[in-house]
mmCIF file of N, CA and C in Angstrom:
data_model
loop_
_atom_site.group_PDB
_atom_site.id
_atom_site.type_symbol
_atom_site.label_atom_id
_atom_site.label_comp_id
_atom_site.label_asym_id
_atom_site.label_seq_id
_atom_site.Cartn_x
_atom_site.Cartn_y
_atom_site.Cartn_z
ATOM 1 N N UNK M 94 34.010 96.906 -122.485
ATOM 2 C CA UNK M 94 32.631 96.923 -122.034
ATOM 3 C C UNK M 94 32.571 96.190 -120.703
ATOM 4 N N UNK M 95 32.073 96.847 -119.601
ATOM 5 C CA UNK M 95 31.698 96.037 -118.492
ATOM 6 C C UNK M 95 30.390 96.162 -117.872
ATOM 7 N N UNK M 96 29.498 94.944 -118.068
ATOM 8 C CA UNK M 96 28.158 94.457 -117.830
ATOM 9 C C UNK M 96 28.018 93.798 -116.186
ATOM 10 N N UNK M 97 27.745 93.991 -115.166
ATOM 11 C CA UNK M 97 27.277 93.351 -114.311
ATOM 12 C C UNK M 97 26.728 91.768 -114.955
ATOM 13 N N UNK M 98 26.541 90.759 -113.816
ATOM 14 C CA UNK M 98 25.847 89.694 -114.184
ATOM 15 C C UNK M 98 24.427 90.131 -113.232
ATOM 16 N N UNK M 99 23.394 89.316 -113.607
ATOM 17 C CA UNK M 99 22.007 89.592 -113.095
ATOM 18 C C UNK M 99 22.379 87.590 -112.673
ATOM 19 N N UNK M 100 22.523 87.049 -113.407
ATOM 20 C CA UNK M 100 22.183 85.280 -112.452
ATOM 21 C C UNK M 100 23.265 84.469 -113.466
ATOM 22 N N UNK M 101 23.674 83.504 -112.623
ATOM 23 C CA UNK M 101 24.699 82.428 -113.004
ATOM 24 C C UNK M 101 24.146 81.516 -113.535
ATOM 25 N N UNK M 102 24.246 80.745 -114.250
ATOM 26 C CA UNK M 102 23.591 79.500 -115.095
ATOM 27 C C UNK M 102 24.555 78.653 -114.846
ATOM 28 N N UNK M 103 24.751 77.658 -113.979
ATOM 29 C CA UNK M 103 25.970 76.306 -113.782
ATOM 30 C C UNK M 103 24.936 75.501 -114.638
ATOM 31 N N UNK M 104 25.952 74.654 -115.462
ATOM 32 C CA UNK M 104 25.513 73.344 -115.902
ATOM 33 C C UNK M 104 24.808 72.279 -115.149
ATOM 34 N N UNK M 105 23.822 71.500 -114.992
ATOM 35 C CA UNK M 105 23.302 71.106 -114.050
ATOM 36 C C UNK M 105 24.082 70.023 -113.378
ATOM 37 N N UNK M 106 25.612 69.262 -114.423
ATOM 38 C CA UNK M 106 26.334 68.183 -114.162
ATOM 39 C C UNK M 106 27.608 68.691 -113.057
ATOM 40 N N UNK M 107 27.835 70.000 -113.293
ATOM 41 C CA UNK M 107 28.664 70.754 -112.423
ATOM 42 C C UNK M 107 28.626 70.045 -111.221
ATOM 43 N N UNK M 108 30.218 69.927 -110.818
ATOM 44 C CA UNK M 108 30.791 69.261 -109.559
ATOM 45 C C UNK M 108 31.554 69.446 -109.060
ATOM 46 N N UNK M 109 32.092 70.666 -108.850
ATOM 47 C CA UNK M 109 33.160 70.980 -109.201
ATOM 48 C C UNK M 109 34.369 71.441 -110.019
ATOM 49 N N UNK M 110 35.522 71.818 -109.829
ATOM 50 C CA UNK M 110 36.514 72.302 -110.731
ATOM 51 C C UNK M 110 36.618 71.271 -111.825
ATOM 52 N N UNK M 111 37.432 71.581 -113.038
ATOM 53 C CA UNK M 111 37.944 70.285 -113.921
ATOM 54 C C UNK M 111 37.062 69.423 -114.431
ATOM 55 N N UNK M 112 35.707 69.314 -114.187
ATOM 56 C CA UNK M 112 34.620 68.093 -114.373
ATOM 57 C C UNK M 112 34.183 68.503 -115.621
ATOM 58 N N UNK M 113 33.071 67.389 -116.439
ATOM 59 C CA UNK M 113 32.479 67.881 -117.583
ATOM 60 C C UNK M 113 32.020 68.870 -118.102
ATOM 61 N N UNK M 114 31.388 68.950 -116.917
ATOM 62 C CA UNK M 114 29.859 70.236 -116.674
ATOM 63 C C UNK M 114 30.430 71.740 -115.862
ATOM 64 N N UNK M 115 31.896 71.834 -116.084
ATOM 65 C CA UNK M 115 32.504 73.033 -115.687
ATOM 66 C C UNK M 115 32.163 74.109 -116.846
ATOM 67 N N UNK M 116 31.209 74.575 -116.888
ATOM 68 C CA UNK M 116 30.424 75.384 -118.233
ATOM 69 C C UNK M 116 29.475 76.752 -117.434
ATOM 70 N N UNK M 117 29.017 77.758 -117.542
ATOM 71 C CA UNK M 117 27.910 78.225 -117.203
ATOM 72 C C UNK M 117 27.686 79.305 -118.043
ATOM 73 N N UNK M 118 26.136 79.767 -118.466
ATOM 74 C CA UNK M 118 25.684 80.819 -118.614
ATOM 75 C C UNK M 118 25.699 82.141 -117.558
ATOM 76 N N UNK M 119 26.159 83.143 -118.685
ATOM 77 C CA UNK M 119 25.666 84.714 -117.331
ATOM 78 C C UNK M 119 24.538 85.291 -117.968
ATOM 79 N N UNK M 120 23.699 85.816 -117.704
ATOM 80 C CA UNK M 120 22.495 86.544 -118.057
ATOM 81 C C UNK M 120 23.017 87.892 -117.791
ATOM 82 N N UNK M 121 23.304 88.863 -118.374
ATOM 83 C CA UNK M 121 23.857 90.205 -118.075
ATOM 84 C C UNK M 121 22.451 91.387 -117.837
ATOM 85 N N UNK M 122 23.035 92.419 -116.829
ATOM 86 C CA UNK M 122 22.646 93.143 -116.289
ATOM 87 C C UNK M 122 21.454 93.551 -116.872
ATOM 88 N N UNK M 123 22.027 94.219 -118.079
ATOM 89 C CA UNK M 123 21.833 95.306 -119.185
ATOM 90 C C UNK M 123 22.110 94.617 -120.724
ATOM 91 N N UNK M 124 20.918 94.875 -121.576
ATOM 92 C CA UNK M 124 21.424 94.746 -123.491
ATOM 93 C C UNK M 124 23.029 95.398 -123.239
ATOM 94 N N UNK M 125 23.632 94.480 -124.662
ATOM 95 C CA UNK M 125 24.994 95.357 -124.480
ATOM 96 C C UNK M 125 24.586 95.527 -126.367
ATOM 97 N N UNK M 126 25.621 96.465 -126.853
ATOM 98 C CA UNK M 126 25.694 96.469 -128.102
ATOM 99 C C UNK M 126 26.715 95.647 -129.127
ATOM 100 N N UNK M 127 26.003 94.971 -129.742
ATOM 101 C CA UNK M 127 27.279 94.258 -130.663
ATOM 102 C C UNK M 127 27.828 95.164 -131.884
ATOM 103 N N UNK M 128 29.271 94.538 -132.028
ATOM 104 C CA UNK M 128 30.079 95.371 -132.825
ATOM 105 C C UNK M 128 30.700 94.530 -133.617
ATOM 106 N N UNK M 129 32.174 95.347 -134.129
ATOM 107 C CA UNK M 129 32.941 94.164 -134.875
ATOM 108 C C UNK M 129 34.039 93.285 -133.845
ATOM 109 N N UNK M 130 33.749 93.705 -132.358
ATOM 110 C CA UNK M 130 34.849 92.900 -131.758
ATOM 111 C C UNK M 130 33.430 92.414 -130.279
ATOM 112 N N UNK M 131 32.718 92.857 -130.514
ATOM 113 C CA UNK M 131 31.543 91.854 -129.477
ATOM 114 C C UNK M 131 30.393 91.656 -130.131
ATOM 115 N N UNK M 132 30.094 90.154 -129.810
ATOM 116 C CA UNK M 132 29.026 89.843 -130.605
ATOM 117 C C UNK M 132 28.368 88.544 -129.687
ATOM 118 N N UNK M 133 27.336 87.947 -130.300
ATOM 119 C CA UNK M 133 26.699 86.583 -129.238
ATOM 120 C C UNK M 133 27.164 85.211 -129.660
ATOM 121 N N UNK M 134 27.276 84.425 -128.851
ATOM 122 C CA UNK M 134 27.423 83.278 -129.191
ATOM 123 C C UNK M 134 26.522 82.263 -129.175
ATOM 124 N N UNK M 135 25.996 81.765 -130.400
ATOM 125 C CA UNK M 135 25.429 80.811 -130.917
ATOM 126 C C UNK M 135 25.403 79.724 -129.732
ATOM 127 N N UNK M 136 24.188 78.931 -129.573
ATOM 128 C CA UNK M 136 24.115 77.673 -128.663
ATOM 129 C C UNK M 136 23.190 76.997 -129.637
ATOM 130 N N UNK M 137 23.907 75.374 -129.573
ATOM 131 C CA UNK M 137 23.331 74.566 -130.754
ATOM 132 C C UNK M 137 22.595 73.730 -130.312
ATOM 133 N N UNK M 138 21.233 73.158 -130.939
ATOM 134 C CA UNK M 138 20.478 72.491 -129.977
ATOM 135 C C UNK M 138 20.782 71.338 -129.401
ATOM 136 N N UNK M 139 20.152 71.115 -128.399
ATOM 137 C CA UNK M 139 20.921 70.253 -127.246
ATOM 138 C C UNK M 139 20.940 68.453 -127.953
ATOM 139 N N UNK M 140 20.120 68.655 -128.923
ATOM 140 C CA UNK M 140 19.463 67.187 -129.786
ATOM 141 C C UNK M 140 20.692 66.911 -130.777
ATOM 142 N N UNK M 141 21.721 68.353 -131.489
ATOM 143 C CA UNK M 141 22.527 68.284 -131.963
ATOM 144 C C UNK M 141 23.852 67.371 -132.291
ATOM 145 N N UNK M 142 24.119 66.137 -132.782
ATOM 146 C CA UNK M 142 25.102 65.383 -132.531
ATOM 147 C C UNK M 142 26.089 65.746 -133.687
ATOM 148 N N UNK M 143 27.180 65.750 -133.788
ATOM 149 C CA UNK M 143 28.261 65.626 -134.539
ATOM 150 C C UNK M 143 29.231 64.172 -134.771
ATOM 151 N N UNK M 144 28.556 63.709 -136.228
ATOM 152 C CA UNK M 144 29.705 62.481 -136.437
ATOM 153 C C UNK M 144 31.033 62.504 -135.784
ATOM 154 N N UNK M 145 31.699 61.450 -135.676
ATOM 155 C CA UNK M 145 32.815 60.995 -135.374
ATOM 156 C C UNK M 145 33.839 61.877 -136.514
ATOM 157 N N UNK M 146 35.632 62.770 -136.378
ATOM 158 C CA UNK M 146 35.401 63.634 -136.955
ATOM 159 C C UNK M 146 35.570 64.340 -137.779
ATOM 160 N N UNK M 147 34.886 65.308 -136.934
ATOM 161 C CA UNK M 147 33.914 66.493 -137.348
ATOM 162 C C UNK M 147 35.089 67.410 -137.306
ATOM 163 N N UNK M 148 35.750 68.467 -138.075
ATOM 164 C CA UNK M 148 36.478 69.162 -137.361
ATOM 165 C C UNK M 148 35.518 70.443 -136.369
ATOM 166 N N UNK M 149 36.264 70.884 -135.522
ATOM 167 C CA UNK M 149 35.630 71.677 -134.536
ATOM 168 C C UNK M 149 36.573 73.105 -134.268
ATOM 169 N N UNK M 150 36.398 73.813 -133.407
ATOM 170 C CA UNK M 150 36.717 75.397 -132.511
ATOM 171 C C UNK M 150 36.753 75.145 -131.605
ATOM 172 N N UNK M 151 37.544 75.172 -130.745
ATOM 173 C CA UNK M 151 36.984 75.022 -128.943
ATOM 174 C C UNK M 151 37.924 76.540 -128.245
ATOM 175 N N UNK M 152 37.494 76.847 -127.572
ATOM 176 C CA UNK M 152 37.755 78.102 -126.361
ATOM 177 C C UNK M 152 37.559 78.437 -125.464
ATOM 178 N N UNK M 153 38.207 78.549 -124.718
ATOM 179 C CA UNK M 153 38.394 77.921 -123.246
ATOM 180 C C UNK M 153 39.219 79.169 -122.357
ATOM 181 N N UNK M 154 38.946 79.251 -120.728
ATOM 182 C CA UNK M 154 39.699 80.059 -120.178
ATOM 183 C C UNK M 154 39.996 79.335 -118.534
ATOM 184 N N UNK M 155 41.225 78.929 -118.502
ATOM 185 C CA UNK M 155 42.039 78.438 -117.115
ATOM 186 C C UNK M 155 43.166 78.213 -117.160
ATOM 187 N N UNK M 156 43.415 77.426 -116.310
ATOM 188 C CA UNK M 156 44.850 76.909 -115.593
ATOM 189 C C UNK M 156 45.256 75.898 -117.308
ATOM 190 N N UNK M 157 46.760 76.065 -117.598
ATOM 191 C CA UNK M 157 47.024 74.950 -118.273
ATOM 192 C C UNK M 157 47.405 73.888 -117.801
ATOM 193 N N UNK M 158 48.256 74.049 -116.444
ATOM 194 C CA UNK M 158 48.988 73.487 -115.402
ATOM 195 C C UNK M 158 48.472 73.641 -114.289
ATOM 196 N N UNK M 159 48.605 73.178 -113.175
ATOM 197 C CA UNK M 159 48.713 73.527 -111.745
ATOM 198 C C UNK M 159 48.957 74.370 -111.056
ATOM 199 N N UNK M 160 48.848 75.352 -110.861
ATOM 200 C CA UNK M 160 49.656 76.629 -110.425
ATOM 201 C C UNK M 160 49.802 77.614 -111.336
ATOM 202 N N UNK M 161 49.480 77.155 -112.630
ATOM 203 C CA UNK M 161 49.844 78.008 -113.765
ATOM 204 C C UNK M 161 48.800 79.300 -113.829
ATOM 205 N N UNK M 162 49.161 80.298 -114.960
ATOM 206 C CA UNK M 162 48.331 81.600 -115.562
ATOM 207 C C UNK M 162 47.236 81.307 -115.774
ATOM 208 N N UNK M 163 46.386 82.066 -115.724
ATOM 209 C CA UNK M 163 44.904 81.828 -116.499
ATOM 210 C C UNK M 163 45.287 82.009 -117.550
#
C-alpha cells in the first residue's frame, strides 16, 4: 500500500537526530483499508504512566551503528 503524507507531526521536543523526541506522526493522504497485515496503532494517553517494570514492545526503524543499514 502506498499513501502519500498530507502533514508531518514532529514531537514538539524534537532536536534533532538520536534525541528523545525523535518520534512523529503522518496524517495520510487518503483512508487506507485495514487488513490482517495493516492495521492502526493505538496511542496511549499522554497522563498514562507505567510502574517501574512493566514488561513492554518497542519498534523502531534506523541506524544500529554509524554508518550502518536501516
Amino acid at each position: 500500500v502506498v499513501v502519500g503524507v498530507a502533514e508531518l507531526l514532529p514531537h514538539p521536543l524534537y532536536a534533532g537526530e538520536a534525541t528523545s523526541g525523535d518520534i512523529a506522526l503522518a496524517r495520510l493522504a487518503r483512508p487506507v483499508q485495514f487488513g490482517p497485515k495493516l492495521g492502526p496503532v493505538c496511542l496511549p494517553s499522554p497522563t498514562l504512566r507505567f510502574p517501574p517494570g512493566t514488561p513492554c514492545v518497542t519498534t523502531g526503524w534506523g541506524e544500529e551503528r554509524p554508518g550502518g543499514d536501516w
